[in-house]
């Protein structure tokens, strides 16, 4: 019987012989992963926001996929609060003596997450933030000073605040569902060039604004999907019946920000792509790895709402567990971003060597995702990201997920677990 995984140091990964790894990496299937991305990004899941029927359906589908791999599956529900929910499409238009212009949501204006709820359109004159009388008016916030403008608007009895907001390179304003504390007035983000037009129009004469912001805060239930897939070539090796070898957790969040009331947000890159690569790596490892490893997979909910799923899970994970979280595997440019947290020196070395053996370039980079919740709990945790084209917009579609990037991600995960397991076996 082997000793505890945490008591036995791993061999330096560059010295590990890994027979069969190259053959295993060739079994990674882009076609299977693309099919998983297309499934999760399809209409029936409605953007997979936590606490919605679409999100729950995605969890059910993932549980079924893990069972097909022979995993022991656990669905782990938890409470989530302060989720922003846009329940109707908001309205924004302005009028002068010469023109009336109605703006397009998510192209020309967007909800600000600090906004108070304004269910129905309110029409009122527009005023500068430094105007003497703000009562019953919409307030145009100076660029970069929206918080100060909100304070003045609240004190002066204004209807709400219009602040400048940029777009991504494709002209979309990405959607978010977790943010700052709500204000007492409505707050709306207006595309920067249109915000400038409003300022110029206000200099020239009176401007009247009509707007709504049907944005509320809801409490919902999320659910994590955990699969246990121990690889035990010679039978259980630990007193609790689990596989010998290191404990490794592969994780990826499956939730998205959810569809808008009148637009699809498929969430193909963030993070259907990461989920697909984790699922594929688990499949390949189950079929090919001959060294023991106590492997688990966690598909996490509510990352977009503040990483609630990993926060809920982290405290129950065994302290010796090595965590690898993948958030985004859609568009690898020069290198994958890697962030290490907790006591992750040996794990980082294994990821680095796996990148070399799998032909995946790596670089140090910030990964603000579920890996940080695991690291904060004292676990060795690595976060990996490989790009999210169309991030949290309607343009985040399956056709923008690159097959080669999915393959790179799955091979990197497969090679890392392979080296960790082989290093343990050779040390035994």
Tab-separated table of C-alpha atoms in Angstrom:
chain	number	residue	atom	x	y	z
A	1	UNK	CA	0.000	0.000	0.000
A	2	UNK	CA	1.385	3.393	-0.933
A	3	UNK	CA	1.709	6.277	1.457
A	4	UNK	CA	-0.408	9.435	1.254
A	5	UNK	CA	0.057	11.398	-2.010
A	6	UNK	CA	0.874	14.523	-0.041
A	7	UNK	CA	3.757	12.764	1.741
A	8	UNK	CA	5.612	11.696	-1.409
A	9	UNK	CA	7.322	14.402	-3.511
A	10	UNK	CA	6.947	14.252	-7.260
A	11	UNK	CA	9.927	13.618	-9.467
A	12	UNK	CA	11.164	16.654	-11.423
A	13	UNK	CA	8.885	16.559	-14.464
A	14	UNK	CA	11.717	16.947	-16.952
A	15	UNK	CA	13.205	13.641	-15.719
A	16	UNK	CA	9.988	11.654	-15.976
A	17	UNK	CA	9.725	8.986	-18.616
A	18	UNK	CA	6.208	9.005	-20.012
A	19	UNK	CA	5.801	6.067	-22.372
A	20	UNK	CA	2.555	6.240	-24.295
A	21	UNK	CA	2.018	9.972	-23.778
A	22	UNK	CA	2.604	10.902	-27.413
A	23	UNK	CA	0.125	8.241	-28.521
A	24	UNK	CA	-2.411	9.456	-25.972
A	25	UNK	CA	-2.122	13.054	-27.179
A	26	UNK	CA	-2.944	11.916	-30.697
A	27	UNK	CA	-6.291	10.603	-29.436
A	28	UNK	CA	-7.525	14.091	-28.550
A	29	UNK	CA	-10.461	14.801	-30.852
A	30	UNK	CA	-11.289	18.289	-32.073
A	31	UNK	CA	-14.547	16.972	-33.515
A	32	UNK	CA	-15.800	15.739	-30.133
A	33	UNK	CA	-14.912	19.038	-28.481
A	34	UNK	CA	-16.553	21.129	-31.190
A	35	UNK	CA	-19.702	19.059	-30.738
A	36	UNK	CA	-19.654	19.787	-26.987
A	37	UNK	CA	-19.207	23.517	-27.629
A	38	UNK	CA	-22.073	23.542	-30.133
A	39	UNK	CA	-24.314	21.692	-27.675
A	40	UNK	CA	-23.674	24.043	-24.753
A	41	UNK	CA	-23.964	27.153	-26.950
A	42	UNK	CA	-27.244	26.047	-28.516
A	43	UNK	CA	-30.571	27.826	-28.082
A	44	UNK	CA	-31.989	25.432	-25.508
A	45	UNK	CA	-29.469	26.479	-22.858
A	46	UNK	CA	-30.185	30.224	-23.335
A	47	UNK	CA	-26.710	31.378	-22.362
A	48	UNK	CA	-26.491	29.117	-19.241
A	49	UNK	CA	-26.897	31.818	-16.602
A	50	UNK	CA	-26.819	30.502	-13.048
A	51	UNK	CA	-30.256	29.795	-11.618
A	52	UNK	CA	-32.054	29.612	-14.967
A	53	UNK	CA	-33.627	26.603	-16.696
A	54	UNK	CA	-30.859	26.820	-19.314
A	55	UNK	CA	-28.154	26.679	-16.679
A	56	UNK	CA	-29.811	23.723	-14.963
A	57	UNK	CA	-30.186	21.913	-18.293
A	58	UNK	CA	-26.468	22.392	-18.963
A	59	UNK	CA	-25.633	20.861	-15.570
A	60	UNK	CA	-27.833	17.854	-16.353
A	61	UNK	CA	-26.165	17.357	-19.733
A	62	UNK	CA	-22.690	17.540	-18.218
A	63	UNK	CA	-23.599	15.053	-15.505
A	64	UNK	CA	-24.725	12.644	-18.234
A	65	UNK	CA	-21.443	13.098	-20.113
A	66	UNK	CA	-19.432	12.290	-16.992
A	67	UNK	CA	-21.528	9.196	-16.307
A	68	UNK	CA	-20.781	7.999	-19.842
A	69	UNK	CA	-17.085	8.122	-18.883
A	70	UNK	CA	-17.797	5.915	-15.887
A	71	UNK	CA	-17.532	8.693	-13.328
A	72	UNK	CA	-19.241	8.758	-9.994
A	73	UNK	CA	-21.279	11.963	-10.275
A	74	UNK	CA	-22.462	14.361	-7.591
A	75	UNK	CA	-24.697	17.391	-8.158
A	76	UNK	CA	-23.920	19.948	-5.467
A	77	UNK	CA	-26.429	22.844	-5.146
A	78	UNK	CA	-25.669	26.126	-3.397
A	79	UNK	CA	-27.248	29.547	-2.910
A	80	UNK	CA	-26.213	32.588	-4.955
A	81	UNK	CA	-27.270	36.163	-4.201
A	82	UNK	CA	-26.984	39.567	-5.873
A	83	UNK	CA	-27.230	38.351	-9.474
A	84	UNK	CA	-28.210	41.164	-11.864
A	85	UNK	CA	-31.095	40.190	-14.113
A	86	UNK	CA	-32.203	42.226	-17.110
A	87	UNK	CA	-35.842	41.184	-17.474
A	88	UNK	CA	-36.818	43.427	-20.416
A	89	UNK	CA	-34.858	45.213	-23.076
A	90	UNK	CA	-34.051	48.712	-21.772
A	91	UNK	CA	-34.890	51.874	-23.702
A	92	UNK	CA	-32.785	54.968	-24.349
A	93	UNK	CA	-33.528	57.844	-26.697
A	94	UNK	CA	-32.854	61.539	-26.757
A	95	UNK	CA	-34.533	64.446	-28.522
A	96	UNK	CA	-33.569	67.972	-29.480
A	97	UNK	CA	-35.502	70.562	-31.486
A	98	UNK	CA	-34.039	69.043	-34.650
A	99	UNK	CA	-33.805	65.283	-34.133
A	100	UNK	CA	-34.918	62.293	-32.088
A	101	UNK	CA	-32.547	59.356	-31.822
A	102	UNK	CA	-33.374	55.918	-30.392
A	103	UNK	CA	-30.327	53.914	-29.352
A	104	UNK	CA	-29.684	50.186	-29.747
A	105	UNK	CA	-29.107	48.196	-26.593
A	106	UNK	CA	-25.661	46.571	-26.288
A	107	UNK	CA	-24.424	48.421	-29.374
A	108	UNK	CA	-24.997	52.030	-28.335
A	109	UNK	CA	-25.926	51.813	-24.673
A	110	UNK	CA	-25.903	49.246	-21.908
A	111	UNK	CA	-26.999	48.638	-18.326
A	112	UNK	CA	-24.587	49.723	-15.615
A	113	UNK	CA	-24.528	47.167	-12.825
A	114	UNK	CA	-24.789	49.879	-10.171
A	115	UNK	CA	-28.095	51.052	-11.626
A	116	UNK	CA	-31.270	51.260	-9.603
A	117	UNK	CA	-34.246	49.508	-11.160
A	118	UNK	CA	-36.295	51.719	-13.493
A	119	UNK	CA	-38.961	49.414	-14.970
A	120	UNK	CA	-40.742	51.891	-17.239
A	121	UNK	CA	-39.353	54.662	-19.478
A	122	UNK	CA	-38.953	58.046	-17.785
A	123	UNK	CA	-38.769	61.195	-19.893
A	124	UNK	CA	-36.987	64.256	-18.468
A	125	UNK	CA	-34.594	67.062	-19.466
A	126	UNK	CA	-30.870	66.356	-19.502
A	127	UNK	CA	-28.552	68.412	-17.299
A	128	UNK	CA	-24.797	68.675	-16.713
A	129	UNK	CA	-23.616	67.142	-13.467
A	130	UNK	CA	-22.637	70.607	-12.151
A	131	UNK	CA	-26.036	72.190	-12.874
A	132	UNK	CA	-27.647	73.984	-9.950
A	133	UNK	CA	-30.947	72.099	-10.219
A	134	UNK	CA	-30.866	68.345	-10.883
A	135	UNK	CA	-34.337	67.562	-9.563
A	136	UNK	CA	-36.334	65.310	-11.889
A	137	UNK	CA	-33.601	65.383	-14.572
A	138	UNK	CA	-31.271	62.982	-16.273
A	139	UNK	CA	-27.639	63.852	-15.491
A	140	UNK	CA	-24.754	63.654	-17.966
A	141	UNK	CA	-21.687	62.464	-16.028
A	142	UNK	CA	-18.263	63.804	-17.030
A	143	UNK	CA	-15.986	61.078	-18.449
A	144	UNK	CA	-14.387	59.178	-15.598
A	145	UNK	CA	-16.552	60.794	-12.913
A	146	UNK	CA	-19.699	58.691	-12.916
A	147	UNK	CA	-19.558	57.896	-9.181
A	148	UNK	CA	-19.327	61.582	-8.245
A	149	UNK	CA	-22.158	62.350	-10.670
A	150	UNK	CA	-24.273	59.648	-8.998
A	151	UNK	CA	-23.715	61.226	-5.599
A	152	UNK	CA	-24.858	64.610	-6.893
A	153	UNK	CA	-27.800	63.040	-8.727
A	154	UNK	CA	-28.951	61.207	-5.611
A	155	UNK	CA	-28.607	64.304	-3.443
A	156	UNK	CA	-30.419	66.463	-6.010
A	157	UNK	CA	-33.349	64.139	-6.712
A	158	UNK	CA	-32.369	63.299	-10.295
A	159	UNK	CA	-33.906	60.479	-12.328
A	160	UNK	CA	-30.621	58.912	-13.325
A	161	UNK	CA	-27.126	59.264	-14.752
A	162	UNK	CA	-25.727	58.737	-18.261
A	163	UNK	CA	-22.037	57.844	-18.225
A	164	UNK	CA	-19.523	57.112	-20.994
A	165	UNK	CA	-18.857	53.456	-21.800
A	166	UNK	CA	-16.523	51.906	-24.359
A	167	UNK	CA	-17.047	48.890	-26.605
A	168	UNK	CA	-14.982	45.912	-27.662
A	169	UNK	CA	-13.196	45.882	-31.022
A	170	UNK	CA	-16.339	44.605	-32.761
A	171	UNK	CA	-18.489	47.402	-31.371
A	172	UNK	CA	-20.302	45.391	-28.682
A	173	UNK	CA	-20.724	46.272	-25.020
A	174	UNK	CA	-20.085	43.021	-23.109
A	175	UNK	CA	-22.639	41.796	-20.599
A	176	UNK	CA	-21.888	41.243	-16.907
A	177	UNK	CA	-24.111	40.053	-14.073
A	178	UNK	CA	-22.028	40.858	-10.964
A	179	UNK	CA	-20.798	44.281	-10.006
A	180	UNK	CA	-20.727	47.188	-7.561
A	181	UNK	CA	-23.325	48.097	-4.970
A	182	UNK	CA	-26.508	49.485	-6.485
A	183	UNK	CA	-27.085	53.229	-6.458
A	184	UNK	CA	-30.329	55.038	-5.635
A	185	UNK	CA	-30.679	56.319	-9.209
A	186	UNK	CA	-30.672	54.648	-12.617
A	187	UNK	CA	-27.229	54.489	-14.240
A	188	UNK	CA	-26.845	53.866	-17.975
A	189	UNK	CA	-23.667	53.435	-20.000
A	190	UNK	CA	-23.665	55.316	-23.316
A	191	UNK	CA	-21.156	54.611	-26.070
A	192	UNK	CA	-18.302	57.097	-25.782
A	193	UNK	CA	-18.851	58.868	-29.107
A	194	UNK	CA	-22.595	59.206	-28.429
A	195	UNK	CA	-21.902	60.496	-24.930
A	196	UNK	CA	-19.776	63.189	-26.579
A	197	UNK	CA	-22.625	64.000	-28.977
A	198	UNK	CA	-24.969	64.409	-26.040
A	199	UNK	CA	-22.540	66.814	-24.381
A	200	UNK	CA	-22.332	68.896	-27.566
A	201	UNK	CA	-26.120	68.874	-28.003
A	202	UNK	CA	-26.549	70.058	-24.432
A	203	UNK	CA	-24.250	72.997	-25.093
A	204	UNK	CA	-26.369	73.972	-28.090
A	205	UNK	CA	-29.780	73.773	-26.428
A	206	UNK	CA	-32.242	71.623	-24.532
A	207	UNK	CA	-31.994	67.828	-24.701
A	208	UNK	CA	-34.727	65.516	-23.504
A	209	UNK	CA	-33.915	61.919	-22.545
A	210	UNK	CA	-36.321	58.999	-22.306
A	211	UNK	CA	-34.953	55.819	-20.746
A	212	UNK	CA	-35.749	52.703	-18.747
A	213	UNK	CA	-33.529	50.218	-16.944
A	214	UNK	CA	-35.471	47.027	-16.065
A	215	UNK	CA	-32.575	45.576	-14.092
A	216	UNK	CA	-33.205	43.789	-10.816
A	217	UNK	CA	-31.138	41.839	-8.300
A	218	UNK	CA	-32.152	38.225	-7.700
A	219	UNK	CA	-31.129	35.335	-5.482
A	220	UNK	CA	-30.918	31.948	-7.191
A	221	UNK	CA	-29.602	28.420	-6.746
A	222	UNK	CA	-26.500	27.252	-8.560
A	223	UNK	CA	-25.269	23.684	-8.936
A	224	UNK	CA	-21.761	22.285	-9.355
A	225	UNK	CA	-21.279	19.026	-11.230
A	226	UNK	CA	-18.524	16.829	-9.774
A	227	UNK	CA	-17.214	13.641	-11.328
A	228	UNK	CA	-14.796	11.186	-9.695
A	229	UNK	CA	-12.765	9.189	-12.216
A	230	UNK	CA	-9.955	7.405	-10.356
A	231	UNK	CA	-7.473	5.642	-12.607
A	232	UNK	CA	-6.247	2.564	-10.750
A	233	UNK	CA	-4.481	0.075	-13.029
A	234	UNK	CA	-3.778	-2.351	-10.161
A	235	UNK	CA	-6.888	-1.712	-8.086
A	236	UNK	CA	-7.527	0.745	-5.217
A	237	UNK	CA	-4.299	1.736	-3.506
A	238	UNK	CA	-5.481	3.931	-0.635
A	239	UNK	CA	-7.229	3.080	2.658
A	240	UNK	CA	-10.406	4.839	1.503
A	241	UNK	CA	-10.546	2.801	-1.680
A	242	UNK	CA	-9.481	5.654	-3.959
A	243	UNK	CA	-6.777	5.324	-6.576
A	244	UNK	CA	-3.176	5.716	-5.607
A	245	UNK	CA	-1.128	8.487	-7.088
A	246	UNK	CA	-1.674	12.222	-6.746
A	247	UNK	CA	-5.084	13.793	-6.304
A	248	UNK	CA	-5.799	15.981	-9.326
A	249	UNK	CA	-8.854	18.146	-9.963
A	250	UNK	CA	-9.598	19.472	-13.448
A	251	UNK	CA	-12.158	22.273	-13.353
A	252	UNK	CA	-13.967	24.658	-15.686
A	253	UNK	CA	-17.038	26.805	-15.175
A	254	UNK	CA	-19.998	25.997	-17.395
A	255	UNK	CA	-22.212	29.011	-16.690
A	256	UNK	CA	-22.516	32.093	-18.879
A	257	UNK	CA	-24.049	35.523	-18.380
A	258	UNK	CA	-27.305	34.408	-20.003
A	259	UNK	CA	-29.230	35.627	-23.016
A	260	UNK	CA	-30.601	39.138	-23.191
A	261	UNK	CA	-34.397	39.379	-23.465
A	262	UNK	CA	-34.095	39.867	-27.226
A	263	UNK	CA	-30.598	38.544	-28.081
A	264	UNK	CA	-28.710	35.276	-27.873
A	265	UNK	CA	-25.423	35.277	-25.980
A	266	UNK	CA	-24.171	31.761	-26.747
A	267	UNK	CA	-21.140	31.800	-24.390
A	268	UNK	CA	-19.224	29.468	-26.693
A	269	UNK	CA	-15.740	30.675	-25.730
A	270	UNK	CA	-16.502	31.576	-22.103
A	271	UNK	CA	-16.603	28.856	-21.162
A	272	UNK	CA	-18.102	26.091	-23.284
A	273	UNK	CA	-14.662	25.793	-24.856
A	274	UNK	CA	-12.954	25.172	-21.512
A	275	UNK	CA	-15.604	22.656	-20.478
A	276	UNK	CA	-15.204	20.782	-23.757
A	277	UNK	CA	-11.409	20.555	-23.341
A	278	UNK	CA	-11.663	19.310	-19.733
A	279	UNK	CA	-14.219	16.699	-20.746
A	280	UNK	CA	-12.012	15.523	-23.602
A	281	UNK	CA	-8.879	15.347	-21.431
A	282	UNK	CA	-10.761	13.231	-18.885
A	283	UNK	CA	-11.960	10.926	-21.654
A	284	UNK	CA	-8.463	10.445	-23.093
A	285	UNK	CA	-6.879	9.896	-19.671
A	286	UNK	CA	-9.464	7.254	-18.756
A	287	UNK	CA	-8.723	5.382	-21.959
A	288	UNK	CA	-4.942	5.630	-22.066
A	289	UNK	CA	-3.233	6.385	-18.739
A	290	UNK	CA	-1.657	3.368	-17.037
A	291	UNK	CA	-0.222	5.152	-13.978
A	292	UNK	CA	-2.469	5.658	-10.938
A	293	UNK	CA	-4.102	9.035	-10.302
A	294	UNK	CA	-7.072	10.021	-8.159
A	295	UNK	CA	-8.694	12.160	-10.842
A	296	UNK	CA	-11.742	14.362	-10.361
A	297	UNK	CA	-13.538	16.781	-12.669
A	298	UNK	CA	-15.627	19.726	-11.477
A	299	UNK	CA	-17.862	21.734	-13.773
A	300	UNK	CA	-18.576	24.875	-11.770
A	301	UNK	CA	-21.583	27.166	-11.748
A	302	UNK	CA	-21.887	30.905	-10.993
A	303	UNK	CA	-18.362	31.939	-11.979
A	304	UNK	CA	-19.842	34.884	-13.862
A	305	UNK	CA	-21.764	35.921	-10.739
A	306	UNK	CA	-18.611	36.110	-8.603
A	307	UNK	CA	-17.066	32.600	-8.619
A	308	UNK	CA	-19.661	31.305	-6.157
A	309	UNK	CA	-19.341	27.701	-7.321
A	310	UNK	CA	-15.623	27.367	-6.636
A	311	UNK	CA	-15.963	29.295	-3.366
A	312	UNK	CA	-18.605	26.786	-2.279
A	313	UNK	CA	-16.494	23.812	-3.357
A	314	UNK	CA	-12.965	24.790	-2.306
A	315	UNK	CA	-13.359	24.219	1.427
A	316	UNK	CA	-14.369	20.584	0.879
A	317	UNK	CA	-11.423	19.667	-1.371
A	318	UNK	CA	-8.682	17.508	0.171
A	319	UNK	CA	-5.624	19.637	1.049
A	320	UNK	CA	-3.257	17.544	-1.087
A	321	UNK	CA	-5.326	18.103	-4.264
A	322	UNK	CA	-3.652	19.695	-7.278
A	323	UNK	CA	-6.155	21.945	-9.089
A	324	UNK	CA	-5.988	22.909	-12.770
A	325	UNK	CA	-8.719	25.302	-13.911
A	326	UNK	CA	-9.337	26.106	-17.568
A	327	UNK	CA	-11.248	29.269	-18.462
A	328	UNK	CA	-11.317	29.903	-22.200
A	329	UNK	CA	-9.885	27.618	-24.882
A	330	UNK	CA	-11.106	29.298	-28.038
A	331	UNK	CA	-8.344	31.372	-29.628
A	332	UNK	CA	-4.705	30.714	-28.781
A	333	UNK	CA	-2.533	33.531	-30.054
A	334	UNK	CA	1.134	33.361	-29.079
A	335	UNK	CA	0.804	31.452	-25.817
A	336	UNK	CA	-1.614	30.283	-23.155
A	337	UNK	CA	-1.829	32.438	-20.024
A	338	UNK	CA	-0.925	30.612	-16.792
A	339	UNK	CA	-1.397	31.834	-13.214
A	340	UNK	CA	-0.162	29.889	-10.189
A	341	UNK	CA	-1.592	30.260	-6.693
A	342	UNK	CA	-1.152	28.540	-3.352
A	343	UNK	CA	1.672	25.985	-2.888
A	344	UNK	CA	1.823	25.321	-6.620
A	345	UNK	CA	5.563	25.172	-7.375
A	346	UNK	CA	5.628	21.464	-8.285
A	347	UNK	CA	2.326	21.729	-10.156
A	348	UNK	CA	3.560	24.718	-12.147
A	349	UNK	CA	6.698	22.794	-13.085
A	350	UNK	CA	4.535	19.930	-14.333
A	351	UNK	CA	2.357	22.292	-16.404
A	352	UNK	CA	5.466	23.903	-17.881
A	353	UNK	CA	6.958	20.554	-18.871
A	354	UNK	CA	3.595	19.368	-20.196
A	355	UNK	CA	3.468	22.436	-22.431
A	356	UNK	CA	6.857	21.527	-23.849
A	357	UNK	CA	5.904	17.914	-24.483
A	358	UNK	CA	2.507	18.779	-25.948
A	359	UNK	CA	3.851	21.657	-28.042
A	360	UNK	CA	1.756	24.323	-26.290
A	361	UNK	CA	3.517	27.653	-25.608
A	362	UNK	CA	2.880	29.142	-22.156
A	363	UNK	CA	3.350	32.552	-20.550
A	364	UNK	CA	2.739	33.993	-17.117
A	365	UNK	CA	-0.524	35.912	-17.114
A	366	UNK	CA	-3.381	36.926	-14.853
A	367	UNK	CA	-6.285	34.447	-14.752
A	368	UNK	CA	-9.065	35.910	-12.629
A	369	UNK	CA	-11.224	32.812	-12.468
A	370	UNK	CA	-12.143	29.907	-10.200
A	371	UNK	CA	-8.495	28.959	-9.676
A	372	UNK	CA	-8.193	31.914	-7.289
A	373	UNK	CA	-10.890	30.536	-4.994
A	374	UNK	CA	-9.022	27.244	-4.717
A	375	UNK	CA	-5.711	29.008	-4.117
A	376	UNK	CA	-7.307	31.162	-1.419
A	377	UNK	CA	-8.343	27.947	0.337
A	378	UNK	CA	-4.671	26.911	0.499
A	379	UNK	CA	-4.693	24.507	-2.443
A	380	UNK	CA	-2.105	24.307	-5.169
A	381	UNK	CA	-4.018	25.834	-8.052
A	382	UNK	CA	-3.182	26.757	-11.640
A	383	UNK	CA	-5.414	28.860	-13.880
A	384	UNK	CA	-5.040	28.521	-17.661
A	385	UNK	CA	-6.643	30.650	-20.377
A	386	UNK	CA	-6.447	30.425	-24.170
A	387	UNK	CA	-8.617	33.251	-25.446
A	388	UNK	CA	-12.284	34.225	-25.627
A	389	UNK	CA	-13.251	35.862	-28.939
A	390	UNK	CA	-16.538	37.767	-28.678
A	391	UNK	CA	-16.302	37.719	-24.880
A	392	UNK	CA	-19.768	38.014	-23.287
A	393	UNK	CA	-21.439	39.409	-26.401
A	394	UNK	CA	-23.750	38.029	-29.118
A	395	UNK	CA	-20.605	37.483	-31.218
A	396	UNK	CA	-19.336	34.736	-28.909
A	397	UNK	CA	-20.458	31.979	-31.270
A	398	UNK	CA	-19.242	28.389	-31.782
A	399	UNK	CA	-17.756	29.134	-35.201
A	400	UNK	CA	-15.191	31.417	-33.505
A	401	UNK	CA	-13.850	28.604	-31.329
A	402	UNK	CA	-10.709	27.361	-33.035
A	403	UNK	CA	-10.326	23.559	-33.271
A	404	UNK	CA	-6.549	23.834	-32.900
A	405	UNK	CA	-6.927	25.754	-29.651
A	406	UNK	CA	-9.298	23.157	-28.219
A	407	UNK	CA	-6.790	20.468	-29.122
A	408	UNK	CA	-3.947	22.431	-27.530
A	409	UNK	CA	-5.918	22.859	-24.307
A	410	UNK	CA	-6.950	19.222	-24.024
A	411	UNK	CA	-3.417	18.035	-24.802
A	412	UNK	CA	-1.936	20.366	-22.187
A	413	UNK	CA	-4.303	19.049	-19.509
A	414	UNK	CA	-3.732	15.445	-20.563
A	415	UNK	CA	0.041	15.805	-20.539
A	416	UNK	CA	0.042	17.534	-17.153
A	417	UNK	CA	-1.989	14.803	-15.446
A	418	UNK	CA	0.089	12.155	-17.218
A	419	UNK	CA	3.340	13.621	-15.877
A	420	UNK	CA	1.945	14.017	-12.375
A	421	UNK	CA	0.751	10.403	-12.329
A	422	UNK	CA	3.920	9.007	-13.941
A	423	UNK	CA	6.141	10.970	-11.575
A	424	UNK	CA	4.316	9.505	-8.598
A	425	UNK	CA	4.515	5.993	-10.017
A	426	UNK	CA	8.251	6.235	-10.654
A	427	UNK	CA	8.838	7.586	-7.137
A	428	UNK	CA	6.874	4.709	-5.535
